[in-house]
Amino acid sequence: MSKKRLGIYGAGGLGRESYFLAERINAVSNHWSDIFFIDDFAQQDGLILSWDKVKICSNPDETELFIACGEPILRHRLAKKVTAEGYALAALVSPNIQLPNDVQIGNGVALFDGCIVMPNVRIGENTCVASGCILSHDSKIGMDCYLSPGCVVCGHVSIDDCSFLGAGCTIRNNLVIGPNTIIGVGAAVVKDVKKQEVVVGVPARFVRWNKNGRVFM
């Protein structure tokens, strides 16, 4: 069986981190024949292609894609766009991570170096878990989320789709985090967070609604 190509959609900072991770995965598993970037705004060259060029020169049966974007709503839109064209989403899991047998991860998930994932964790499709995150037992992360470096998710926590967790935040056990929420950097979340709420601080408090679904204005 011939190896597939890997396209990383997004050539910014997260894209470069994802490329580095994919290279290390490839060094262990020899999974992809080559790795390239897709970016509609960066200067095009042999390593960076536009989406229109990818659709012309690559076959969905021979290419899988990873979404390298830290904005949850854009992760959702890009994943929807590429899968509608028949491309599968690739998961990138650091070779240094040991996953329990009952952990379930969806297509397009990333687990970067230093993540600790405990038993019976569920991670939805197209969610990115950055370096050093801790996902405790029986926690559930939805689709299209972004967990920044160093997040701590305690046991039996449920995080809904398109949520953004800022670096170093902690979510207490048995909480429910609604969809399209934003948890601020270093926040200590000790109660449920409702749909589209933005919370910051220690303890975390509501500051505004995430009306437009965007983290980065």
mmCIF file with all atom_site columns, C-alpha atoms in Angstrom:
data_model
loop_
_atom_site.group_PDB
_atom_site.id
_atom_site.type_symbol
_atom_site.label_atom_id
_atom_site.label_alt_id
_atom_site.label_comp_id
_atom_site.label_asym_id
_atom_site.label_entity_id
_atom_site.label_seq_id
_atom_site.pdbx_PDB_ins_code
_atom_site.Cartn_x
_atom_site.Cartn_y
_atom_site.Cartn_z
_atom_site.occupancy
_atom_site.B_iso_or_equiv
_atom_site.pdbx_formal_charge
_atom_site.auth_seq_id
_atom_site.auth_comp_id
_atom_site.auth_asym_id
_atom_site.auth_atom_id
_atom_site.pdbx_PDB_model_num
ATOM 1   C CA . MET A 1 1   ? 0.000   0.000  0.000  1.00 0.00 ? 1   MET A CA 1
ATOM 2   C CA . SER A 1 2   ? 1.463   3.362  -1.037 1.00 0.00 ? 2   SER A CA 1
ATOM 3   C CA . LYS A 1 3   ? 1.982   6.045  1.582  1.00 0.00 ? 3   LYS A CA 1
ATOM 4   C CA . LYS A 1 4   ? -0.154  9.167  1.621  1.00 0.00 ? 4   LYS A CA 1
ATOM 5   C CA . ARG A 1 5   ? 0.957   12.786 1.527  1.00 0.00 ? 5   ARG A CA 1
ATOM 6   C CA . LEU A 1 6   ? 0.263   15.063 4.485  1.00 0.00 ? 6   LEU A CA 1
ATOM 7   C CA . GLY A 1 7   ? -0.925  18.624 3.956  1.00 0.00 ? 7   GLY A CA 1
ATOM 8   C CA . ILE A 1 8   ? -0.802  21.006 6.927  1.00 0.00 ? 8   ILE A CA 1
ATOM 9   C CA . TYR A 1 9   ? -3.423  23.715 6.444  1.00 0.00 ? 9   TYR A CA 1
ATOM 10  C CA . GLY A 1 10  ? -1.868  26.841 7.923  1.00 0.00 ? 10  GLY A CA 1
ATOM 11  C CA . ALA A 1 11  ? 1.764   27.929 7.628  1.00 0.00 ? 11  ALA A CA 1
ATOM 12  C CA . GLY A 1 12  ? 1.901   30.145 10.717 1.00 0.00 ? 12  GLY A CA 1
ATOM 13  C CA . GLY A 1 13  ? 3.298   29.356 14.161 1.00 0.00 ? 13  GLY A CA 1
ATOM 14  C CA . LEU A 1 14  ? 1.008   26.412 14.863 1.00 0.00 ? 14  LEU A CA 1
ATOM 15  C CA . GLY A 1 15  ? 1.642   25.175 11.341 1.00 0.00 ? 15  GLY A CA 1
ATOM 16  C CA . ARG A 1 16  ? 5.398   25.120 11.949 1.00 0.00 ? 16  ARG A CA 1
ATOM 17  C CA . GLU A 1 17  ? 4.900   23.314 15.261 1.00 0.00 ? 17  GLU A CA 1
ATOM 18  C CA . SER A 1 18  ? 2.651   20.794 13.507 1.00 0.00 ? 18  SER A CA 1
ATOM 19  C CA . TYR A 1 19  ? 5.222   20.273 10.750 1.00 0.00 ? 19  TYR A CA 1
ATOM 20  C CA . PHE A 1 20  ? 7.918   19.587 13.344 1.00 0.00 ? 20  PHE A CA 1
ATOM 21  C CA . LEU A 1 21  ? 5.640   17.079 15.106 1.00 0.00 ? 21  LEU A CA 1
ATOM 22  C CA . ALA A 1 22  ? 4.702   15.381 11.834 1.00 0.00 ? 22  ALA A CA 1
ATOM 23  C CA . GLU A 1 23  ? 8.383   15.026 10.905 1.00 0.00 ? 23  GLU A CA 1
ATOM 24  C CA . ARG A 1 24  ? 9.092   13.324 14.225 1.00 0.00 ? 24  ARG A CA 1
ATOM 25  C CA . ILE A 1 25  ? 6.112   11.010 13.798 1.00 0.00 ? 25  ILE A CA 1
ATOM 26  C CA . ASN A 1 26  ? 7.357   10.174 10.319 1.00 0.00 ? 26  ASN A CA 1
ATOM 27  C CA . ALA A 1 27  ? 10.832  9.395  11.639 1.00 0.00 ? 27  ALA A CA 1
ATOM 28  C CA . VAL A 1 28  ? 9.276   6.686  13.817 1.00 0.00 ? 28  VAL A CA 1
ATOM 29  C CA . SER A 1 29  ? 6.470   5.347  11.615 1.00 0.00 ? 29  SER A CA 1
ATOM 30  C CA . ASN A 1 30  ? 7.393   6.435  8.058  1.00 0.00 ? 30  ASN A CA 1
ATOM 31  C CA . HIS A 1 31  ? 3.703   7.215  7.615  1.00 0.00 ? 31  HIS A CA 1
ATOM 32  C CA . TRP A 1 32  ? 3.696   9.947  4.925  1.00 0.00 ? 32  TRP A CA 1
ATOM 33  C CA . SER A 1 33  ? 5.556   10.171 1.637  1.00 0.00 ? 33  SER A CA 1
ATOM 34  C CA . ASP A 1 34  ? 5.983   13.943 2.016  1.00 0.00 ? 34  ASP A CA 1
ATOM 35  C CA . ILE A 1 35  ? 4.686   16.834 4.106  1.00 0.00 ? 35  ILE A CA 1
ATOM 36  C CA . PHE A 1 36  ? 3.669   20.242 2.760  1.00 0.00 ? 36  PHE A CA 1
ATOM 37  C CA . PHE A 1 37  ? 1.833   23.390 3.831  1.00 0.00 ? 37  PHE A CA 1
ATOM 38  C CA . ILE A 1 38  ? -1.451  24.795 2.560  1.00 0.00 ? 38  ILE A CA 1
ATOM 39  C CA . ASP A 1 39  ? -1.944  28.524 3.055  1.00 0.00 ? 39  ASP A CA 1
ATOM 40  C CA . ASP A 1 40  ? -4.063  30.921 1.022  1.00 0.00 ? 40  ASP A CA 1
ATOM 41  C CA . PHE A 1 41  ? -2.291  34.028 2.344  1.00 0.00 ? 41  PHE A CA 1
ATOM 42  C CA . ALA A 1 42  ? 1.404   33.098 2.617  1.00 0.00 ? 42  ALA A CA 1
ATOM 43  C CA . GLN A 1 43  ? 3.771   33.426 -0.325 1.00 0.00 ? 43  GLN A CA 1
ATOM 44  C CA . GLN A 1 44  ? 3.446   30.325 -2.490 1.00 0.00 ? 44  GLN A CA 1
ATOM 45  C CA . ASP A 1 45  ? 6.497   28.166 -3.161 1.00 0.00 ? 45  ASP A CA 1
ATOM 46  C CA . GLY A 1 46  ? 7.344   24.483 -3.460 1.00 0.00 ? 46  GLY A CA 1
ATOM 47  C CA . LEU A 1 47  ? 6.519   23.842 0.201  1.00 0.00 ? 47  LEU A CA 1
ATOM 48  C CA . ILE A 1 48  ? 3.477   26.135 0.533  1.00 0.00 ? 48  ILE A CA 1
ATOM 49  C CA . LEU A 1 49  ? 0.511   25.656 -1.781 1.00 0.00 ? 49  LEU A CA 1
ATOM 50  C CA . SER A 1 50  ? -2.839  27.415 -2.020 1.00 0.00 ? 50  SER A CA 1
ATOM 51  C CA . TRP A 1 51  ? -6.012  25.420 -1.425 1.00 0.00 ? 51  TRP A CA 1
ATOM 52  C CA . ASP A 1 52  ? -7.007  25.848 -5.063 1.00 0.00 ? 52  ASP A CA 1
ATOM 53  C CA . LYS A 1 53  ? -3.637  24.420 -6.143 1.00 0.00 ? 53  LYS A CA 1
ATOM 54  C CA . VAL A 1 54  ? -4.019  21.463 -3.778 1.00 0.00 ? 54  VAL A CA 1
ATOM 55  C CA . LYS A 1 55  ? -7.406  20.593 -5.249 1.00 0.00 ? 55  LYS A CA 1
ATOM 56  C CA . ILE A 1 56  ? -5.865  20.579 -8.720 1.00 0.00 ? 56  ILE A CA 1
ATOM 57  C CA . CYS A 1 57  ? -2.657  18.663 -8.041 1.00 0.00 ? 57  CYS A CA 1
ATOM 58  C CA . SER A 1 58  ? -3.540  16.238 -5.232 1.00 0.00 ? 58  SER A CA 1
ATOM 59  C CA . ASN A 1 59  ? -5.909  13.289 -5.045 1.00 0.00 ? 59  ASN A CA 1
ATOM 60  C CA . PRO A 1 60  ? -8.033  12.986 -1.867 1.00 0.00 ? 60  PRO A CA 1
ATOM 61  C CA . ASP A 1 61  ? -7.381  9.241  -1.878 1.00 0.00 ? 61  ASP A CA 1
ATOM 62  C CA . GLU A 1 62  ? -3.645  9.917  -1.671 1.00 0.00 ? 62  GLU A CA 1
ATOM 63  C CA . THR A 1 63  ? -3.568  12.955 0.624  1.00 0.00 ? 63  THR A CA 1
ATOM 64  C CA . GLU A 1 64  ? -4.727  13.623 4.174  1.00 0.00 ? 64  GLU A CA 1
ATOM 65  C CA . LEU A 1 65  ? -4.841  16.998 5.871  1.00 0.00 ? 65  LEU A CA 1
ATOM 66  C CA . PHE A 1 66  ? -4.270  18.520 9.290  1.00 0.00 ? 66  PHE A CA 1
ATOM 67  C CA . ILE A 1 67  ? -5.817  21.853 10.328 1.00 0.00 ? 67  ILE A CA 1
ATOM 68  C CA . ALA A 1 68  ? -3.144  24.061 11.959 1.00 0.00 ? 68  ALA A CA 1
ATOM 69  C CA . CYS A 1 69  ? -5.205  26.949 13.306 1.00 0.00 ? 69  CYS A CA 1
ATOM 70  C CA . GLY A 1 70  ? -5.727  28.024 16.914 1.00 0.00 ? 70  GLY A CA 1
ATOM 71  C CA . GLU A 1 71  ? -9.090  29.708 16.275 1.00 0.00 ? 71  GLU A CA 1
ATOM 72  C CA . PRO A 1 72  ? -11.842 27.133 16.969 1.00 0.00 ? 72  PRO A CA 1
ATOM 73  C CA . ILE A 1 73  ? -14.435 28.542 14.568 1.00 0.00 ? 73  ILE A CA 1
ATOM 74  C CA . LEU A 1 74  ? -11.851 28.623 11.771 1.00 0.00 ? 74  LEU A CA 1
ATOM 75  C CA . ARG A 1 75  ? -10.806 25.067 12.617 1.00 0.00 ? 75  ARG A CA 1
ATOM 76  C CA . HIS A 1 76  ? -14.444 24.094 12.151 1.00 0.00 ? 76  HIS A CA 1
ATOM 77  C CA . ARG A 1 77  ? -14.837 25.942 8.851  1.00 0.00 ? 77  ARG A CA 1
ATOM 78  C CA . LEU A 1 78  ? -11.590 24.653 7.355  1.00 0.00 ? 78  LEU A CA 1
ATOM 79  C CA . ALA A 1 79  ? -12.310 21.064 8.372  1.00 0.00 ? 79  ALA A CA 1
ATOM 80  C CA . LYS A 1 80  ? -15.779 21.300 6.873  1.00 0.00 ? 80  LYS A CA 1
ATOM 81  C CA . LYS A 1 81  ? -14.325 22.714 3.648  1.00 0.00 ? 81  LYS A CA 1
ATOM 82  C CA . VAL A 1 82  ? -11.655 20.063 3.141  1.00 0.00 ? 82  VAL A CA 1
ATOM 83  C CA . THR A 1 83  ? -13.788 17.074 4.124  1.00 0.00 ? 83  THR A CA 1
ATOM 84  C CA . ALA A 1 84  ? -16.496 18.259 1.721  1.00 0.00 ? 84  ALA A CA 1
ATOM 85  C CA . GLU A 1 85  ? -13.886 17.819 -1.031 1.00 0.00 ? 85  GLU A CA 1
ATOM 86  C CA . GLY A 1 86  ? -13.240 14.242 0.091  1.00 0.00 ? 86  GLY A CA 1
ATOM 87  C CA . TYR A 1 87  ? -10.031 14.760 2.078  1.00 0.00 ? 87  TYR A CA 1
ATOM 88  C CA . ALA A 1 88  ? -9.581  12.866 5.348  1.00 0.00 ? 88  ALA A CA 1
ATOM 89  C CA . LEU A 1 89  ? -8.256  14.576 8.475  1.00 0.00 ? 89  LEU A CA 1
ATOM 90  C CA . ALA A 1 90  ? -4.967  13.258 9.862  1.00 0.00 ? 90  ALA A CA 1
ATOM 91  C CA . ALA A 1 91  ? -4.304  12.828 13.584 1.00 0.00 ? 91  ALA A CA 1
ATOM 92  C CA . LEU A 1 92  ? -0.902  13.929 14.912 1.00 0.00 ? 92  LEU A CA 1
ATOM 93  C CA . VAL A 1 93  ? 0.011   12.232 18.198 1.00 0.00 ? 93  VAL A CA 1
ATOM 94  C CA . SER A 1 94  ? 3.465   12.755 19.657 1.00 0.00 ? 94  SER A CA 1
ATOM 95  C CA . PRO A 1 95  ? 5.470   9.513  19.696 1.00 0.00 ? 95  PRO A CA 1
ATOM 96  C CA . ASN A 1 96  ? 6.457   10.391 23.282 1.00 0.00 ? 96  ASN A CA 1
ATOM 97  C CA . ILE A 1 97  ? 2.872   10.056 24.551 1.00 0.00 ? 97  ILE A CA 1
ATOM 98  C CA . GLN A 1 98  ? 1.601   6.762  25.931 1.00 0.00 ? 98  GLN A CA 1
ATOM 99  C CA . LEU A 1 99  ? -2.182  6.503  25.577 1.00 0.00 ? 99  LEU A CA 1
ATOM 100 C CA . PRO A 1 100 ? -4.325  4.145  27.678 1.00 0.00 ? 100 PRO A CA 1
ATOM 101 C CA . ASN A 1 101 ? -6.136  1.521  25.619 1.00 0.00 ? 101 ASN A CA 1
ATOM 102 C CA . ASP A 1 102 ? -9.588  2.998  26.286 1.00 0.00 ? 102 ASP A CA 1
ATOM 103 C CA . VAL A 1 103 ? -8.783  6.541  25.123 1.00 0.00 ? 103 VAL A CA 1
ATOM 104 C CA . GLN A 1 104 ? -10.705 7.578  22.014 1.00 0.00 ? 104 GLN A CA 1
ATOM 105 C CA . ILE A 1 105 ? -9.479  10.321 19.676 1.00 0.00 ? 105 ILE A CA 1
ATOM 106 C CA . GLY A 1 106 ? -11.219 11.557 16.545 1.00 0.00 ? 106 GLY A CA 1
ATOM 107 C CA . ASN A 1 107 ? -9.826  12.254 13.104 1.00 0.00 ? 107 ASN A CA 1
ATOM 108 C CA . GLY A 1 108 ? -7.705  15.388 12.899 1.00 0.00 ? 108 GLY A CA 1
ATOM 109 C CA . VAL A 1 109 ? -6.783  15.463 16.597 1.00 0.00 ? 109 VAL A CA 1
ATOM 110 C CA . ALA A 1 110 ? -3.339  16.699 17.664 1.00 0.00 ? 110 ALA A CA 1
ATOM 111 C CA . LEU A 1 111 ? -1.601  15.746 20.906 1.00 0.00 ? 111 LEU A CA 1
ATOM 112 C CA . PHE A 1 112 ? 1.692   17.583 21.243 1.00 0.00 ? 112 PHE A CA 1
ATOM 113 C CA . ASP A 1 113 ? 4.725   16.691 23.371 1.00 0.00 ? 113 ASP A CA 1
ATOM 114 C CA . GLY A 1 114 ? 4.307   16.528 27.123 1.00 0.00 ? 114 GLY A CA 1
ATOM 115 C CA . CYS A 1 115 ? 0.571   15.870 27.147 1.00 0.00 ? 115 CYS A CA 1
ATOM 116 C CA . ILE A 1 116 ? -0.727  13.436 29.757 1.00 0.00 ? 116 ILE A CA 1
ATOM 117 C CA . VAL A 1 117 ? -3.932  11.648 28.815 1.00 0.00 ? 117 VAL A CA 1
ATOM 118 C CA . MET A 1 118 ? -5.534  9.414  31.443 1.00 0.00 ? 118 MET A CA 1
ATOM 119 C CA . PRO A 1 119 ? -8.014  6.506  31.073 1.00 0.00 ? 119 PRO A CA 1
ATOM 120 C CA . ASN A 1 120 ? -11.415 6.848  29.420 1.00 0.00 ? 120 ASN A CA 1
ATOM 121 C CA . VAL A 1 121 ? -10.739 10.256 27.874 1.00 0.00 ? 121 VAL A CA 1
ATOM 122 C CA . ARG A 1 122 ? -12.636 11.185 24.696 1.00 0.00 ? 122 ARG A CA 1
ATOM 123 C CA . ILE A 1 123 ? -11.289 13.811 22.285 1.00 0.00 ? 123 ILE A CA 1
ATOM 124 C CA . GLY A 1 124 ? -13.550 14.902 19.438 1.00 0.00 ? 124 GLY A CA 1
ATOM 125 C CA . GLU A 1 125 ? -12.595 15.317 15.805 1.00 0.00 ? 125 GLU A CA 1
ATOM 126 C CA . ASN A 1 126 ? -10.316 18.199 14.783 1.00 0.00 ? 126 ASN A CA 1
ATOM 127 C CA . THR A 1 127 ? -9.373  19.233 18.324 1.00 0.00 ? 127 THR A CA 1
ATOM 128 C CA . CYS A 1 128 ? -5.826  20.412 19.034 1.00 0.00 ? 128 CYS A CA 1
ATOM 129 C CA . VAL A 1 129 ? -4.221  19.766 22.430 1.00 0.00 ? 129 VAL A CA 1
ATOM 130 C CA . ALA A 1 130 ? -1.007  21.773 22.761 1.00 0.00 ? 130 ALA A CA 1
ATOM 131 C CA . SER A 1 131 ? 2.148   20.855 24.658 1.00 0.00 ? 131 SER A CA 1
ATOM 132 C CA . GLY A 1 132 ? 1.986   20.010 28.338 1.00 0.00 ? 132 GLY A CA 1
ATOM 133 C CA . CYS A 1 133 ? -1.776  19.639 28.761 1.00 0.00 ? 133 CYS A CA 1
ATOM 134 C CA . ILE A 1 134 ? -3.199  17.191 31.315 1.00 0.00 ? 134 ILE A CA 1
ATOM 135 C CA . LEU A 1 135 ? -6.497  15.457 30.546 1.00 0.00 ? 135 LEU A CA 1
ATOM 136 C CA . SER A 1 136 ? -7.671  13.550 33.610 1.00 0.00 ? 136 SER A CA 1
ATOM 137 C CA . HIS A 1 137 ? -9.796  10.414 33.713 1.00 0.00 ? 137 HIS A CA 1
ATOM 138 C CA . ASP A 1 138 ? -13.268 10.310 32.155 1.00 0.00 ? 138 ASP A CA 1
ATOM 139 C CA . SER A 1 139 ? -13.029 13.785 30.655 1.00 0.00 ? 139 SER A CA 1
ATOM 140 C CA . LYS A 1 140 ? -14.614 14.549 27.308 1.00 0.00 ? 140 LYS A CA 1
ATOM 141 C CA . ILE A 1 141 ? -13.384 17.187 24.855 1.00 0.00 ? 141 ILE A CA 1
ATOM 142 C CA . GLY A 1 142 ? -15.662 18.113 21.948 1.00 0.00 ? 142 GLY A CA 1
ATOM 143 C CA . MET A 1 143 ? -14.908 18.811 18.294 1.00 0.00 ? 143 MET A CA 1
ATOM 144 C CA . ASP A 1 144 ? -12.934 21.767 16.878 1.00 0.00 ? 144 ASP A CA 1
ATOM 145 C CA . CYS A 1 145 ? -11.514 22.856 20.245 1.00 0.00 ? 145 CYS A CA 1
ATOM 146 C CA . TYR A 1 146 ? -8.106  24.346 20.967 1.00 0.00 ? 146 TYR A CA 1
ATOM 147 C CA . LEU A 1 147 ? -6.358  23.698 24.281 1.00 0.00 ? 147 LEU A CA 1
ATOM 148 C CA . SER A 1 148 ? -3.363  26.001 24.739 1.00 0.00 ? 148 SER A CA 1
ATOM 149 C CA . PRO A 1 149 ? -0.111  24.840 26.371 1.00 0.00 ? 149 PRO A CA 1
ATOM 150 C CA . GLY A 1 150 ? -0.306  23.698 29.970 1.00 0.00 ? 150 GLY A CA 1
ATOM 151 C CA . CYS A 1 151 ? -4.078  23.371 30.406 1.00 0.00 ? 151 CYS A CA 1
ATOM 152 C CA . VAL A 1 152 ? -5.283  21.083 33.204 1.00 0.00 ? 152 VAL A CA 1
ATOM 153 C CA . VAL A 1 153 ? -8.646  19.364 32.728 1.00 0.00 ? 153 VAL A CA 1
ATOM 154 C CA . CYS A 1 154 ? -9.631  17.424 35.843 1.00 0.00 ? 154 CYS A CA 1
ATOM 155 C CA . GLY A 1 155 ? -11.702 14.253 35.980 1.00 0.00 ? 155 GLY A CA 1
ATOM 156 C CA . HIS A 1 156 ? -15.253 13.951 34.606 1.00 0.00 ? 156 HIS A CA 1
ATOM 157 C CA . VAL A 1 157 ? -15.107 17.351 32.875 1.00 0.00 ? 157 VAL A CA 1
ATOM 158 C CA . SER A 1 158 ? -17.107 17.848 29.674 1.00 0.00 ? 158 SER A CA 1
ATOM 159 C CA . ILE A 1 159 ? -15.959 20.523 27.208 1.00 0.00 ? 159 ILE A CA 1
ATOM 160 C CA . ASP A 1 160 ? -18.300 21.206 24.293 1.00 0.00 ? 160 ASP A CA 1
ATOM 161 C CA . ASP A 1 161 ? -17.441 21.975 20.662 1.00 0.00 ? 161 ASP A CA 1
ATOM 162 C CA . CYS A 1 162 ? -15.460 25.019 19.450 1.00 0.00 ? 162 CYS A CA 1
ATOM 163 C CA . SER A 1 163 ? -14.143 25.968 22.883 1.00 0.00 ? 163 SER A CA 1
ATOM 164 C CA . PHE A 1 164 ? -10.816 27.723 23.490 1.00 0.00 ? 164 PHE A CA 1
ATOM 165 C CA . LEU A 1 165 ? -8.769  27.142 26.633 1.00 0.00 ? 165 LEU A CA 1
ATOM 166 C CA . GLY A 1 166 ? -6.031  29.684 27.334 1.00 0.00 ? 166 GLY A CA 1
ATOM 167 C CA . ALA A 1 167 ? -2.540  28.671 28.416 1.00 0.00 ? 167 ALA A CA 1
ATOM 168 C CA . GLY A 1 168 ? -2.207  27.365 31.951 1.00 0.00 ? 168 GLY A CA 1
ATOM 169 C CA . CYS A 1 169 ? -5.902  27.354 32.837 1.00 0.00 ? 169 CYS A CA 1
ATOM 170 C CA . THR A 1 170 ? -7.330  24.726 35.196 1.00 0.00 ? 170 THR A CA 1
ATOM 171 C CA . ILE A 1 171 ? -10.837 23.274 35.132 1.00 0.00 ? 171 ILE A CA 1
ATOM 172 C CA . ARG A 1 172 ? -12.072 21.651 38.339 1.00 0.00 ? 172 ARG A CA 1
ATOM 173 C CA . ASN A 1 173 ? -13.523 18.140 38.240 1.00 0.00 ? 173 ASN A CA 1
ATOM 174 C CA . ASN A 1 174 ? -17.166 17.385 37.311 1.00 0.00 ? 174 ASN A CA 1
ATOM 175 C CA . LEU A 1 175 ? -17.762 20.640 35.427 1.00 0.00 ? 175 LEU A CA 1
ATOM 176 C CA . VAL A 1 176 ? -19.502 21.288 32.109 1.00 0.00 ? 176 VAL A CA 1
ATOM 177 C CA . ILE A 1 177 ? -18.009 23.832 29.703 1.00 0.00 ? 177 ILE A CA 1
ATOM 178 C CA . GLY A 1 178 ? -20.494 24.912 27.026 1.00 0.00 ? 178 GLY A CA 1
ATOM 179 C CA . PRO A 1 179 ? -19.817 25.350 23.296 1.00 0.00 ? 179 PRO A CA 1
ATOM 180 C CA . ASN A 1 180 ? -18.020 28.382 21.834 1.00 0.00 ? 180 ASN A CA 1
ATOM 181 C CA . THR A 1 181 ? -16.605 29.371 25.207 1.00 0.00 ? 181 THR A CA 1
ATOM 182 C CA . ILE A 1 182 ? -13.292 31.091 25.937 1.00 0.00 ? 182 ILE A CA 1
ATOM 183 C CA . ILE A 1 183 ? -11.316 30.335 29.104 1.00 0.00 ? 183 ILE A CA 1
ATOM 184 C CA . GLY A 1 184 ? -8.679  32.983 29.798 1.00 0.00 ? 184 GLY A CA 1
ATOM 185 C CA . VAL A 1 185 ? -4.962  32.433 30.350 1.00 0.00 ? 185 VAL A CA 1
ATOM 186 C CA . GLY A 1 186 ? -4.287  31.069 33.849 1.00 0.00 ? 186 GLY A CA 1
ATOM 187 C CA . ALA A 1 187 ? -7.964  30.987 34.810 1.00 0.00 ? 187 ALA A CA 1
ATOM 188 C CA . ALA A 1 188 ? -9.153  28.688 37.604 1.00 0.00 ? 188 ALA A CA 1
ATOM 189 C CA . VAL A 1 189 ? -12.596 27.422 36.597 1.00 0.00 ? 189 VAL A CA 1
ATOM 190 C CA . VAL A 1 190 ? -14.597 26.233 39.624 1.00 0.00 ? 190 VAL A CA 1
ATOM 191 C CA . LYS A 1 191 ? -18.137 26.277 38.223 1.00 0.00 ? 191 LYS A CA 1
ATOM 192 C CA . ASP A 1 192 ? -19.879 25.428 34.946 1.00 0.00 ? 192 ASP A CA 1
ATOM 193 C CA . VAL A 1 193 ? -19.350 27.773 31.997 1.00 0.00 ? 193 VAL A CA 1
ATOM 194 C CA . LYS A 1 194 ? -22.382 28.423 29.804 1.00 0.00 ? 194 LYS A CA 1
ATOM 195 C CA . LYS A 1 195 ? -22.539 28.555 26.018 1.00 0.00 ? 195 LYS A CA 1
ATOM 196 C CA . GLN A 1 196 ? -20.531 31.470 24.511 1.00 0.00 ? 196 GLN A CA 1
ATOM 197 C CA . GLU A 1 197 ? -19.297 32.742 27.878 1.00 0.00 ? 197 GLU A CA 1
ATOM 198 C CA . VAL A 1 198 ? -15.841 34.283 28.202 1.00 0.00 ? 198 VAL A CA 1
ATOM 199 C CA . VAL A 1 199 ? -14.362 33.766 31.677 1.00 0.00 ? 199 VAL A CA 1
ATOM 200 C CA . VAL A 1 200 ? -11.063 34.965 33.156 1.00 0.00 ? 200 VAL A CA 1
ATOM 201 C CA . GLY A 1 201 ? -9.291  35.155 36.496 1.00 0.00 ? 201 GLY A CA 1
ATOM 202 C CA . VAL A 1 202 ? -8.884  33.230 39.749 1.00 0.00 ? 202 VAL A CA 1
ATOM 203 C CA . PRO A 1 203 ? -11.518 32.110 40.380 1.00 0.00 ? 203 PRO A CA 1
ATOM 204 C CA . ALA A 1 204 ? -12.788 32.461 36.825 1.00 0.00 ? 204 ALA A CA 1
ATOM 205 C CA . ARG A 1 205 ? -15.562 35.018 36.375 1.00 0.00 ? 205 ARG A CA 1
ATOM 206 C CA . PHE A 1 206 ? -17.773 35.981 33.438 1.00 0.00 ? 206 PHE A CA 1
ATOM 207 C CA . VAL A 1 207 ? -16.611 39.084 31.524 1.00 0.00 ? 207 VAL A CA 1
ATOM 208 C CA . ARG A 1 208 ? -18.526 39.034 28.232 1.00 0.00 ? 208 ARG A CA 1
ATOM 209 C CA . TRP A 1 209 ? -20.286 36.930 25.608 1.00 0.00 ? 209 TRP A CA 1
ATOM 210 C CA . ASN A 1 210 ? -18.390 35.408 22.692 1.00 0.00 ? 210 ASN A CA 1
ATOM 211 C CA . LYS A 1 211 ? -20.979 36.715 20.236 1.00 0.00 ? 211 LYS A CA 1
ATOM 212 C CA . ASN A 1 212 ? -18.973 36.432 17.017 1.00 0.00 ? 212 ASN A CA 1
ATOM 213 C CA . GLY A 1 213 ? -17.342 33.111 17.878 1.00 0.00 ? 213 GLY A CA 1
ATOM 214 C CA . ARG A 1 214 ? -13.824 34.544 17.534 1.00 0.00 ? 214 ARG A CA 1
ATOM 215 C CA . VAL A 1 215 ? -11.007 34.336 20.055 1.00 0.00 ? 215 VAL A CA 1
ATOM 216 C CA . PHE A 1 216 ? -8.527  36.544 18.201 1.00 0.00 ? 216 PHE A CA 1
ATOM 217 C CA . MET A 1 217 ? -10.113 39.781 17.005 1.00 0.00 ? 217 MET A CA 1
#
